């Protein structure tokens, strides 16, 4: 959302280039940072083998989703991402009814993603303090909440007043992550005592309380599912990068394939470095990977540097998700999908940015943080809803293409999947269904009020919110784009009509 570029005007400078778009995609997907945290949560359900093989299988399925996105991105250049791809592919008579909940799913999914990133940053900041002062208590929820709010506010400030610096920060975060990954991979391979290969590749661990190891492995797959959810982050930059129809498919494939390599190597390296699991899990830092680094290297300083790396990594990821959720919300509001849409798309007189479209999701993330203040269980349910919302919005383009056989997909010489298209769509849809099912399952047995998975209740509450939004405003104003229309049909204040590429679109006078 560049302050001086107009959508559809190829002569104006774009905020993001190829490498900065790849960096944002790297950090919104963020396998290195995500797996460093979530891997130790999943060890009770299947152990390291379930995580390794689950991650490989998940990446194969996710590549199918990305190929579907690439096919769409080569034809449509709009900031709506997966939501707009679905809009363009749905037959006219069903477009409004299907596109509306999909827009909400994608929007809420990115809000929950940002909340998860901010929570990880909060934990790592307190973990860093504990590494420096071992008597510091990292379990105080009000301390976590304050750091959480501070990082949410910092991302909002950059999104409002530091937007031109975001690509540079994302590049810095990406380079730091890549160098840290290489450095600590070598350090652990050289210094760490090694676990038995059977612990990494064969032995199934089941501490879930369920009698079936197969069911425990199924539950353990959620660690892999949750780690690779920020799939369409680069797609929301379509209006801010040069030649999006050419570059976006490449960006998305480069991101997922490189993250696959990083993820497999890092899981194996961490798995072989686990020799005292009880001490790692019960660390006073609250972050098991920090204790693993300390044990493996015999150096508290190495653990401190790794913690700083995690803060840079997940902080950059939080900034990337803040950028993405604001862009998606702006695109959805242009279509009349949210509350008070005319206000959300209104450009501020001085800065020419949609101040409320950027501020609203940050405020919602702060509200989610109130749940974080009082209950881990409730907050985890909201993060579980993130996976559900994301995967439904990601899987729908493939589902529509499968049902309609791509009848509404424009002809193009680029990114045609040929005879592989139906298998790719089927894998994408099947994987999406599996993720939804697993995200609703309780992770331990017997099920109590403390360990119950409340994701389905969270989804029910948000469904009620969507119905109310549709009833009071959506059914009157919601107008999903057709082909490459990018805003609602009625011209609102701040927009002018411009001819571009043989189609009529409504162009903001000052694109954010």
Short mmCIF file of C-alpha atoms in Angstrom, two decimals:
data_model
loop_
_atom_site.label_atom_id
_atom_site.label_comp_id
_atom_site.label_asym_id
_atom_site.label_seq_id
_atom_site.Cartn_x
_atom_site.Cartn_y
_atom_site.Cartn_z
CA UNK A 1 0.00 0.00 0.00
CA UNK A 2 2.38 2.63 -1.17
CA UNK A 3 1.53 6.18 -0.32
CA UNK A 4 2.34 7.44 -3.79
CA UNK A 5 1.29 4.70 -6.13
CA UNK A 6 -2.03 4.18 -7.85
CA UNK A 7 -3.48 0.77 -8.48
CA UNK A 8 -3.30 -0.04 -12.14
CA UNK A 9 -0.62 2.53 -12.88
CA UNK A 10 2.49 0.59 -13.82
CA UNK A 11 4.63 3.74 -14.10
CA UNK A 12 4.50 4.58 -10.41
CA UNK A 13 7.02 3.17 -7.94
CA UNK A 14 6.02 0.08 -5.98
CA UNK A 15 6.68 -0.34 -2.27
CA UNK A 16 7.85 -3.98 -2.46
CA UNK A 17 10.37 -5.54 -4.83
CA UNK A 18 10.89 -9.22 -5.61
CA UNK A 19 13.28 -9.91 -2.71
CA UNK A 20 11.34 -7.92 -0.13
CA UNK A 21 8.16 -9.76 -1.18
CA UNK A 22 10.00 -13.09 -0.77
CA UNK A 23 11.24 -11.90 2.63
CA UNK A 24 7.72 -11.05 3.77
CA UNK A 25 6.52 -14.44 2.54
CA UNK A 26 9.40 -16.15 4.35
CA UNK A 27 8.59 -14.43 7.60
CA UNK A 28 4.82 -14.83 7.47
CA UNK A 29 5.25 -18.56 6.83
CA UNK A 30 8.28 -18.67 9.18
CA UNK A 31 8.93 -22.38 9.62
CA UNK A 32 12.22 -21.79 11.47
CA UNK A 33 10.73 -19.57 14.18
CA UNK A 34 7.41 -21.40 14.37
CA UNK A 35 8.88 -24.89 14.58
CA UNK A 36 11.42 -23.76 17.20
CA UNK A 37 8.46 -23.01 19.48
CA UNK A 38 5.70 -25.42 18.50
CA UNK A 39 7.80 -28.57 17.98
CA UNK A 40 8.10 -29.16 21.71
CA UNK A 41 4.35 -28.85 22.16
CA UNK A 42 3.81 -31.68 19.68
CA UNK A 43 6.32 -34.14 21.15
CA UNK A 44 3.67 -35.67 23.43
CA UNK A 45 1.58 -36.67 20.40
CA UNK A 46 3.69 -38.96 18.25
CA UNK A 47 7.14 -37.63 19.07
CA UNK A 48 9.78 -36.42 16.62
CA UNK A 49 8.89 -38.96 13.86
CA UNK A 50 5.30 -37.69 13.70
CA UNK A 51 6.58 -34.13 13.38
CA UNK A 52 9.12 -34.95 10.64
CA UNK A 53 6.85 -37.09 8.48
CA UNK A 54 3.84 -34.89 9.20
CA UNK A 55 5.78 -31.82 8.10
CA UNK A 56 6.93 -33.49 4.88
CA UNK A 57 3.40 -34.66 4.06
CA UNK A 58 1.95 -31.26 4.94
CA UNK A 59 4.45 -29.51 2.68
CA UNK A 60 3.53 -31.76 -0.24
CA UNK A 61 -0.13 -30.85 0.23
CA UNK A 62 0.70 -27.17 0.73
CA UNK A 63 2.70 -27.12 -2.52
CA UNK A 64 -0.53 -28.23 -4.23
CA UNK A 65 -2.35 -25.28 -2.63
CA UNK A 66 0.44 -22.93 -3.71
CA UNK A 67 0.29 -24.26 -7.30
CA UNK A 68 -3.44 -23.46 -7.26
CA UNK A 69 -2.65 -19.96 -5.97
CA UNK A 70 0.05 -19.56 -8.63
CA UNK A 71 -2.45 -20.44 -11.31
CA UNK A 72 -4.78 -17.75 -10.00
CA UNK A 73 -2.08 -15.14 -9.28
CA UNK A 74 -0.88 -15.41 -12.89
CA UNK A 75 -4.33 -14.24 -13.97
CA UNK A 76 -5.50 -11.90 -11.19
CA UNK A 77 -3.52 -9.08 -9.55
CA UNK A 78 -5.46 -7.94 -6.50
CA UNK A 79 -4.70 -7.57 -2.80
CA UNK A 80 -7.58 -9.85 -1.76
CA UNK A 81 -5.46 -12.99 -2.06
CA UNK A 82 -7.22 -16.35 -1.66
CA UNK A 83 -10.53 -14.62 -0.97
CA UNK A 84 -10.50 -12.78 -4.31
CA UNK A 85 -9.31 -15.86 -6.19
CA UNK A 86 -12.41 -17.68 -4.95
CA UNK A 87 -14.58 -14.69 -5.92
CA UNK A 88 -13.36 -14.74 -9.51
CA UNK A 89 -13.93 -18.49 -9.88
CA UNK A 90 -17.44 -18.77 -8.39
CA UNK A 91 -20.41 -18.68 -10.80
CA UNK A 92 -22.37 -15.42 -10.57
CA UNK A 93 -25.44 -16.86 -8.86
CA UNK A 94 -23.40 -18.09 -5.87
CA UNK A 95 -20.69 -15.44 -5.69
CA UNK A 96 -21.99 -13.16 -2.93
CA UNK A 97 -23.13 -15.97 -0.61
CA UNK A 98 -19.84 -17.88 -0.83
CA UNK A 99 -17.40 -14.96 -1.06
CA UNK A 100 -18.71 -13.20 2.06
CA UNK A 101 -17.82 -15.88 4.65
CA UNK A 102 -14.55 -16.59 2.82
CA UNK A 103 -13.53 -12.94 3.13
CA UNK A 104 -14.27 -13.02 6.83
CA UNK A 105 -12.39 -16.30 7.28
CA UNK A 106 -9.28 -14.94 5.60
CA UNK A 107 -9.46 -11.65 7.51
CA UNK A 108 -9.93 -13.30 10.90
CA UNK A 109 -7.27 -15.88 10.08
CA UNK A 110 -4.67 -13.18 9.55
CA UNK A 111 -5.76 -11.36 12.71
CA UNK A 112 -5.28 -14.57 14.71
CA UNK A 113 -1.95 -15.15 12.98
CA UNK A 114 -0.77 -11.73 14.12
CA UNK A 115 -2.01 -12.45 17.64
CA UNK A 116 -0.02 -15.69 17.67
CA UNK A 117 3.13 -13.91 16.47
CA UNK A 118 2.78 -11.24 19.17
CA UNK A 119 2.31 -13.92 21.85
CA UNK A 120 5.50 -15.71 20.74
CA UNK A 121 7.42 -12.44 20.84
CA UNK A 122 6.09 -11.80 24.37
CA UNK A 123 7.24 -15.23 25.54
CA UNK A 124 10.69 -14.90 23.98
CA UNK A 125 11.22 -11.44 25.48
CA UNK A 126 10.44 -12.77 28.97
CA UNK A 127 12.59 -15.83 28.22
CA UNK A 128 15.48 -13.50 27.39
CA UNK A 129 15.08 -11.71 30.72
CA UNK A 130 15.10 -15.08 32.51
CA UNK A 131 18.30 -16.11 30.73
CA UNK A 132 19.95 -12.95 32.02
CA UNK A 133 18.28 -13.06 35.46
CA UNK A 134 17.36 -16.69 36.37
CA UNK A 135 15.13 -15.62 39.28
CA UNK A 136 12.79 -13.74 36.94
CA UNK A 137 9.31 -15.30 36.80
CA UNK A 138 8.13 -15.79 33.20
CA UNK A 139 4.71 -17.14 34.19
CA UNK A 140 3.21 -13.77 35.21
CA UNK A 141 0.42 -13.28 32.72
CA UNK A 142 0.23 -9.51 33.11
CA UNK A 143 3.89 -9.24 32.04
CA UNK A 144 3.20 -11.36 28.96
CA UNK A 145 0.14 -9.24 28.21
CA UNK A 146 2.06 -5.95 28.41
CA UNK A 147 4.80 -7.14 26.04
CA UNK A 148 2.12 -8.56 23.74
CA UNK A 149 0.36 -5.18 23.60
CA UNK A 150 3.64 -3.33 23.12
CA UNK A 151 4.56 -5.41 20.07
CA UNK A 152 1.07 -5.08 18.60
CA UNK A 153 1.33 -1.30 19.02
CA UNK A 154 4.83 -1.20 17.50
CA UNK A 155 3.66 -3.08 14.39
CA UNK A 156 0.71 -0.67 14.10
CA UNK A 157 3.05 2.33 14.31
CA UNK A 158 5.24 0.97 11.52
CA UNK A 159 2.16 0.26 9.42
CA UNK A 160 0.99 3.85 9.83
CA UNK A 161 4.13 5.99 9.88
CA UNK A 162 7.00 3.69 8.93
CA UNK A 163 5.51 1.93 5.92
CA UNK A 164 8.44 2.73 3.66
CA UNK A 165 10.83 1.06 6.08
CA UNK A 166 8.87 -2.21 6.24
CA UNK A 167 10.51 -3.86 3.18
CA UNK A 168 13.95 -3.13 4.63
CA UNK A 169 12.96 -4.54 8.02
CA UNK A 170 11.54 -7.67 6.40
CA UNK A 171 14.76 -8.15 4.42
CA UNK A 172 16.77 -7.71 7.62
CA UNK A 173 14.59 -10.24 9.45
CA UNK A 174 14.92 -12.69 6.56
CA UNK A 175 18.72 -12.40 6.38
CA UNK A 176 19.03 -12.72 10.16
CA UNK A 177 16.83 -15.82 10.10
CA UNK A 178 18.80 -17.44 7.28
CA UNK A 179 22.17 -16.74 8.91
CA UNK A 180 20.90 -17.84 12.32
CA UNK A 181 19.52 -21.06 10.85
CA UNK A 182 22.84 -21.91 9.21
CA UNK A 183 24.91 -20.91 12.25
CA UNK A 184 22.88 -22.82 14.83
CA UNK A 185 22.44 -25.85 12.60
CA UNK A 186 26.23 -26.14 12.36
CA UNK A 187 26.67 -25.43 16.09
CA UNK A 188 24.18 -28.14 17.12
CA UNK A 189 25.59 -30.69 14.69
CA UNK A 190 29.11 -30.10 16.03
CA UNK A 191 28.53 -29.53 19.76
CA UNK A 192 25.32 -31.27 20.82
CA UNK A 193 25.26 -34.81 22.26
CA UNK A 194 23.27 -36.91 19.80
CA UNK A 195 20.04 -38.80 20.43
CA UNK A 196 19.56 -42.30 19.04
CA UNK A 197 18.36 -42.29 15.37
CA UNK A 198 15.34 -44.39 16.35
CA UNK A 199 14.19 -41.53 18.64
CA UNK A 200 14.19 -39.20 15.64
CA UNK A 201 12.85 -41.43 12.88
CA UNK A 202 11.02 -44.41 14.41
CA UNK A 203 9.92 -44.28 18.05
CA UNK A 204 6.37 -43.09 18.61
CA UNK A 205 5.69 -41.17 21.81
CA UNK A 206 2.16 -41.07 23.21
CA UNK A 207 1.58 -38.95 26.30
CA UNK A 208 -1.85 -37.75 25.18
CA UNK A 209 -3.86 -40.17 27.33
CA UNK A 210 -5.44 -41.76 24.26
CA UNK A 211 -4.83 -45.51 23.97
CA UNK A 212 -4.28 -45.45 20.22
CA UNK A 213 -0.83 -44.46 18.97
CA UNK A 214 -2.31 -43.83 15.52
CA UNK A 215 -4.73 -41.30 17.00
CA UNK A 216 -1.87 -39.63 18.91
CA UNK A 217 0.10 -39.32 15.67
CA UNK A 218 -2.97 -37.77 14.02
CA UNK A 219 -3.14 -35.19 16.81
CA UNK A 220 0.60 -34.57 16.47
CA UNK A 221 0.10 -33.54 12.86
CA UNK A 222 -1.40 -30.27 14.08
CA UNK A 223 2.10 -29.00 14.92
CA UNK A 224 3.00 -29.27 11.25
CA UNK A 225 -0.36 -27.88 10.12
CA UNK A 226 -0.07 -24.80 12.34
CA UNK A 227 3.52 -24.08 11.32
CA UNK A 228 2.75 -23.60 7.62
CA UNK A 229 -0.45 -21.55 7.65
CA UNK A 230 0.66 -18.11 6.38
CA UNK A 231 0.50 -19.26 2.77
CA UNK A 232 -0.99 -16.34 0.87
CA UNK A 233 0.94 -13.50 2.55
CA UNK A 234 2.75 -12.44 -0.67
CA UNK A 235 -0.54 -12.57 -2.60
CA UNK A 236 -1.83 -9.61 -0.58
CA UNK A 237 1.03 -7.51 -1.98
CA UNK A 238 -0.24 -7.87 -5.56
CA UNK A 239 -0.97 -4.14 -5.83
CA UNK A 240 2.40 -3.15 -4.40
CA UNK A 241 4.93 -5.13 -6.43
CA UNK A 242 5.96 -4.74 -10.09
CA UNK A 243 4.52 -7.20 -12.64
CA UNK A 244 2.51 -9.17 -10.07
CA UNK A 245 1.11 -11.69 -12.56
CA UNK A 246 4.64 -12.69 -13.45
CA UNK A 247 6.41 -12.38 -10.11
CA UNK A 248 3.80 -13.52 -7.54
CA UNK A 249 3.64 -17.19 -8.61
CA UNK A 250 7.42 -17.35 -8.45
CA UNK A 251 7.54 -15.66 -5.06
CA UNK A 252 5.02 -18.07 -3.53
CA UNK A 253 6.76 -21.18 -4.87
CA UNK A 254 10.22 -19.95 -3.84
CA UNK A 255 8.91 -19.30 -0.33
CA UNK A 256 7.28 -22.71 0.22
CA UNK A 257 10.07 -24.78 -1.34
CA UNK A 258 12.83 -23.00 0.60
CA UNK A 259 10.81 -23.22 3.81
CA UNK A 260 10.37 -26.95 3.22
CA UNK A 261 14.14 -27.42 3.06
CA UNK A 262 14.70 -25.27 6.17
CA UNK A 263 11.94 -27.08 8.08
CA UNK A 264 13.13 -30.64 7.39
CA UNK A 265 16.75 -29.83 8.27
CA UNK A 266 15.83 -27.91 11.43
CA UNK A 267 13.44 -30.58 12.76
CA UNK A 268 16.07 -33.30 12.27
CA UNK A 269 18.81 -31.20 13.89
CA UNK A 270 16.61 -30.36 16.90
CA UNK A 271 15.45 -33.98 17.16
CA UNK A 272 19.00 -35.33 17.32
CA UNK A 273 19.89 -32.67 19.93
CA UNK A 274 17.21 -33.78 22.42
CA UNK A 275 18.93 -35.93 25.04
CA UNK A 276 17.25 -34.73 28.24
CA UNK A 277 13.65 -34.05 27.30
CA UNK A 278 12.35 -33.56 30.86
CA UNK A 279 14.85 -30.78 31.64
CA UNK A 280 14.15 -29.13 28.28
CA UNK A 281 10.38 -29.14 28.77
CA UNK A 282 10.56 -27.89 32.37
CA UNK A 283 12.93 -25.00 31.66
CA UNK A 284 12.56 -21.85 33.75
CA UNK A 285 12.66 -19.76 30.57
CA UNK A 286 9.30 -21.13 29.46
CA UNK A 287 10.79 -21.83 26.00
CA UNK A 288 12.19 -25.37 25.63
CA UNK A 289 14.36 -24.63 22.58
CA UNK A 290 16.39 -22.13 24.64
CA UNK A 291 17.19 -24.82 27.19
CA UNK A 292 18.07 -27.21 24.36
CA UNK A 293 20.55 -24.69 22.95
CA UNK A 294 22.03 -24.13 26.40
CA UNK A 295 22.44 -27.85 27.07
CA UNK A 296 23.74 -28.61 23.58
CA UNK A 297 26.36 -25.88 23.46
CA UNK A 298 27.13 -25.64 27.17
CA UNK A 299 26.84 -21.87 26.81
CA UNK A 300 24.27 -19.51 28.29
CA UNK A 301 25.54 -16.83 25.89
CA UNK A 302 24.68 -19.02 22.89
CA UNK A 303 21.16 -19.41 24.27
CA UNK A 304 20.86 -15.63 24.75
CA UNK A 305 21.96 -14.95 21.17
CA UNK A 306 19.47 -17.54 19.90
CA UNK A 307 16.72 -15.88 21.93
CA UNK A 308 17.59 -12.53 20.34
CA UNK A 309 17.43 -14.23 16.95
CA UNK A 310 13.95 -15.58 17.77
CA UNK A 311 12.82 -12.09 18.79
CA UNK A 312 14.06 -10.63 15.48
CA UNK A 313 12.56 -13.54 13.55
CA UNK A 314 9.13 -13.59 15.18
CA UNK A 315 9.06 -9.80 15.52
CA UNK A 316 9.59 -9.49 11.76
CA UNK A 317 6.95 -12.18 11.26
CA UNK A 318 4.52 -10.18 13.41
CA UNK A 319 5.22 -7.09 11.30
CA UNK A 320 4.63 -9.06 8.11
CA UNK A 321 1.33 -10.44 9.40
CA UNK A 322 0.31 -6.90 10.45
CA UNK A 323 0.96 -5.69 6.90
CA UNK A 324 -0.98 -8.62 5.45
CA UNK A 325 -4.04 -8.34 7.69
CA UNK A 326 -4.37 -4.61 7.02
CA UNK A 327 -4.14 -5.14 3.23
CA UNK A 328 -6.65 -7.97 3.25
CA UNK A 329 -9.03 -5.97 5.45
CA UNK A 330 -8.74 -2.96 3.16
CA UNK A 331 -9.50 -5.14 0.11
CA UNK A 332 -12.47 -6.73 1.91
CA UNK A 333 -13.82 -3.36 3.03
CA UNK A 334 -13.60 -2.08 -0.58
CA UNK A 335 -15.98 -4.89 -1.43
CA UNK A 336 -18.37 -3.85 1.36
CA UNK A 337 -17.62 -6.92 3.48
CA UNK A 338 -16.92 -5.41 6.92
CA UNK A 339 -18.74 -3.00 9.23
CA UNK A 340 -18.61 0.74 8.43
CA UNK A 341 -16.91 0.04 5.10
CA UNK A 342 -16.95 3.62 3.85
CA UNK A 343 -14.98 4.67 6.94
CA UNK A 344 -12.52 1.79 6.62
CA UNK A 345 -11.70 2.70 3.01
CA UNK A 346 -11.53 6.45 3.65
CA UNK A 347 -8.06 7.87 3.02
CA UNK A 348 -6.58 10.22 5.60
CA UNK A 349 -6.16 13.75 4.12
CA UNK A 350 -2.47 14.12 4.99
CA UNK A 351 -0.97 10.67 4.64
CA UNK A 352 -3.43 9.28 2.05
CA UNK A 353 -3.66 5.95 3.84
CA UNK A 354 -6.79 4.16 5.15
CA UNK A 355 -6.04 4.83 8.81
CA UNK A 356 -9.01 2.84 10.13
CA UNK A 357 -8.32 -0.21 7.94
CA UNK A 358 -4.87 -0.41 9.48
CA UNK A 359 -6.00 0.42 13.03
CA UNK A 360 -9.04 -1.88 13.30
CA UNK A 361 -7.22 -5.24 13.06
CA UNK A 362 -4.54 -4.06 15.49
CA UNK A 363 -7.29 -3.18 17.99
CA UNK A 364 -8.88 -6.59 17.46
CA UNK A 365 -5.53 -8.24 18.15
CA UNK A 366 -5.34 -6.24 21.39
CA UNK A 367 -8.81 -7.53 22.33
CA UNK A 368 -7.66 -11.09 21.63
CA UNK A 369 -4.80 -10.33 24.03
CA UNK A 370 -7.31 -9.79 26.82
CA UNK A 371 -8.16 -13.47 26.48
CA UNK A 372 -4.42 -14.19 26.62
CA UNK A 373 -4.27 -12.29 29.92
CA UNK A 374 -6.75 -14.57 31.65
CA UNK A 375 -6.55 -18.00 30.07
CA UNK A 376 -4.06 -20.05 28.06
CA UNK A 377 -6.83 -22.50 27.15
CA UNK A 378 -9.09 -19.83 25.66
CA UNK A 379 -6.21 -18.18 23.83
CA UNK A 380 -5.11 -21.52 22.36
CA UNK A 381 -8.67 -22.02 21.10
CA UNK A 382 -8.46 -18.71 19.27
CA UNK A 383 -5.12 -19.71 17.73
CA UNK A 384 -6.71 -23.05 16.77
CA UNK A 385 -9.44 -21.07 15.04
CA UNK A 386 -6.66 -19.37 13.05
CA UNK A 387 -5.76 -22.67 11.38
CA UNK A 388 -9.43 -23.38 10.67
CA UNK A 389 -10.12 -19.96 9.17
CA UNK A 390 -6.96 -19.95 7.10
CA UNK A 391 -7.25 -23.42 5.63
CA UNK A 392 -10.92 -22.98 4.69
CA UNK A 393 -10.13 -19.79 2.79
CA UNK A 394 -7.04 -21.42 1.22
CA UNK A 395 -8.81 -24.61 0.17
CA UNK A 396 -11.85 -23.01 -1.45
CA UNK A 397 -10.19 -21.90 -4.72
CA UNK A 398 -9.11 -25.52 -5.31
CA UNK A 399 -12.59 -26.79 -4.36
CA UNK A 400 -14.26 -24.42 -6.80
CA UNK A 401 -11.81 -25.29 -9.58
CA UNK A 402 -12.45 -28.98 -8.89
CA UNK A 403 -16.25 -28.63 -9.01
CA UNK A 404 -16.40 -26.30 -12.01
CA UNK A 405 -13.42 -27.87 -13.81
CA UNK A 406 -11.94 -24.36 -14.05
CA UNK A 407 -14.68 -23.12 -16.35
CA UNK A 408 -14.32 -19.51 -15.11
CA UNK A 409 -10.51 -19.52 -15.06
CA UNK A 410 -9.29 -17.18 -17.81
CA UNK A 411 -7.18 -18.72 -20.56
CA UNK A 412 -3.46 -18.07 -20.22
CA UNK A 413 -0.16 -19.39 -21.52
CA UNK A 414 1.26 -19.20 -17.99
CA UNK A 415 0.86 -21.61 -15.10
CA UNK A 416 -1.45 -24.17 -16.65
CA UNK A 417 -1.39 -27.35 -14.59
CA UNK A 418 -2.41 -29.62 -17.46
CA UNK A 419 -3.21 -33.23 -16.63
CA UNK A 420 -2.07 -32.67 -13.03
CA UNK A 421 -4.73 -30.11 -12.21
CA UNK A 422 -7.40 -32.45 -10.83
CA UNK A 423 -4.98 -34.43 -8.59
CA UNK A 424 -3.56 -31.10 -7.33
CA UNK A 425 -7.03 -29.75 -6.55
CA UNK A 426 -8.05 -33.00 -4.84
CA UNK A 427 -4.96 -33.06 -2.60
CA UNK A 428 -5.55 -29.39 -1.68
CA UNK A 429 -9.18 -30.01 -0.74
CA UNK A 430 -8.45 -33.25 1.14
CA UNK A 431 -5.68 -31.62 3.16
CA UNK A 432 -7.93 -28.67 4.03
CA UNK A 433 -10.62 -31.01 5.33
CA UNK A 434 -8.07 -32.93 7.42
CA UNK A 435 -6.73 -29.74 9.00
CA UNK A 436 -10.24 -28.62 10.00
CA UNK A 437 -11.02 -32.00 11.57
CA UNK A 438 -7.77 -32.17 13.58
CA UNK A 439 -8.04 -28.54 14.72
CA UNK A 440 -11.31 -29.36 16.50
CA UNK A 441 -9.96 -32.41 18.40
CA UNK A 442 -9.00 -32.28 22.10
CA UNK A 443 -5.23 -32.80 22.35
CA UNK A 444 -5.33 -34.92 25.52
CA UNK A 445 -7.54 -37.44 27.33
CA UNK A 446 -9.52 -37.55 29.55
CA UNK A 447 -11.11 -34.34 28.40
CA UNK A 448 -11.67 -31.77 31.15
CA UNK A 449 -12.61 -28.11 31.27
CA UNK A 450 -8.89 -27.32 31.44
CA UNK A 451 -7.73 -29.25 28.36
CA UNK A 452 -10.91 -29.07 26.27
CA UNK A 453 -10.43 -27.77 22.72
CA UNK A 454 -12.77 -24.78 22.53
CA UNK A 455 -11.96 -23.98 18.90
CA UNK A 456 -15.42 -25.03 17.75
CA UNK A 457 -17.00 -22.61 20.24
CA UNK A 458 -14.76 -19.80 19.01
CA UNK A 459 -15.75 -20.57 15.41
CA UNK A 460 -19.39 -20.61 16.46
CA UNK A 461 -19.05 -17.15 18.03
CA UNK A 462 -17.40 -15.74 14.91
CA UNK A 463 -20.08 -17.31 12.75
CA UNK A 464 -22.68 -15.38 14.74
CA UNK A 465 -20.63 -12.21 14.19
CA UNK A 466 -20.52 -12.83 10.44
CA UNK A 467 -24.27 -13.43 10.32
CA UNK A 468 -24.90 -10.15 12.16
CA UNK A 469 -22.55 -8.29 9.84
CA UNK A 470 -24.35 -9.74 6.83
CA UNK A 471 -27.77 -8.92 8.25
CA UNK A 472 -27.08 -5.28 9.11
CA UNK A 473 -24.72 -4.26 6.32
CA UNK A 474 -23.29 -7.05 4.17
CA UNK A 475 -26.47 -8.03 2.32
CA UNK A 476 -26.97 -4.42 1.24
CA UNK A 477 -23.42 -3.34 0.41
CA UNK A 478 -21.31 -6.44 -0.22
CA UNK A 479 -20.28 -6.55 -3.85
CA UNK A 480 -17.46 -9.03 -4.48
CA UNK A 481 -15.23 -8.25 -7.45
CA UNK A 482 -15.83 -9.76 -10.85
CA UNK A 483 -12.72 -10.65 -12.83
CA UNK A 484 -10.26 -7.92 -11.85
CA UNK A 485 -12.58 -5.30 -10.40
CA UNK A 486 -10.97 -4.38 -7.12
CA UNK A 487 -13.56 -2.22 -5.37
CA UNK A 488 -17.32 -2.01 -5.01
CA UNK A 489 -19.22 -0.86 -8.07
CA UNK A 490 -20.33 2.47 -6.65
CA UNK A 491 -17.59 5.11 -6.80
CA UNK A 492 -16.85 6.33 -3.27
CA UNK A 493 -15.21 9.57 -2.27
CA UNK A 494 -11.47 9.41 -2.93
CA UNK A 495 -11.73 7.23 -6.03
CA UNK A 496 -11.60 7.98 -9.71
CA UNK A 497 -12.41 5.76 -12.69
CA UNK A 498 -9.57 4.86 -15.01
CA UNK A 499 -9.20 2.67 -18.10
CA UNK A 500 -6.52 0.02 -17.73
CA UNK A 501 -5.77 -3.17 -19.68
CA UNK A 502 -9.09 -3.05 -21.56
CA UNK A 503 -11.24 -3.18 -18.46
CA UNK A 504 -12.93 -0.62 -16.24
CA UNK A 505 -11.68 -0.54 -12.65
CA UNK A 506 -12.09 1.90 -9.79
CA UNK A 507 -8.72 3.26 -8.76
CA UNK A 508 -7.82 4.95 -5.46
CA UNK A 509 -6.31 8.38 -6.09
CA UNK A 510 -3.64 7.54 -3.54
CA UNK A 511 -3.10 3.84 -3.10
CA UNK A 512 -1.96 2.88 0.36
#
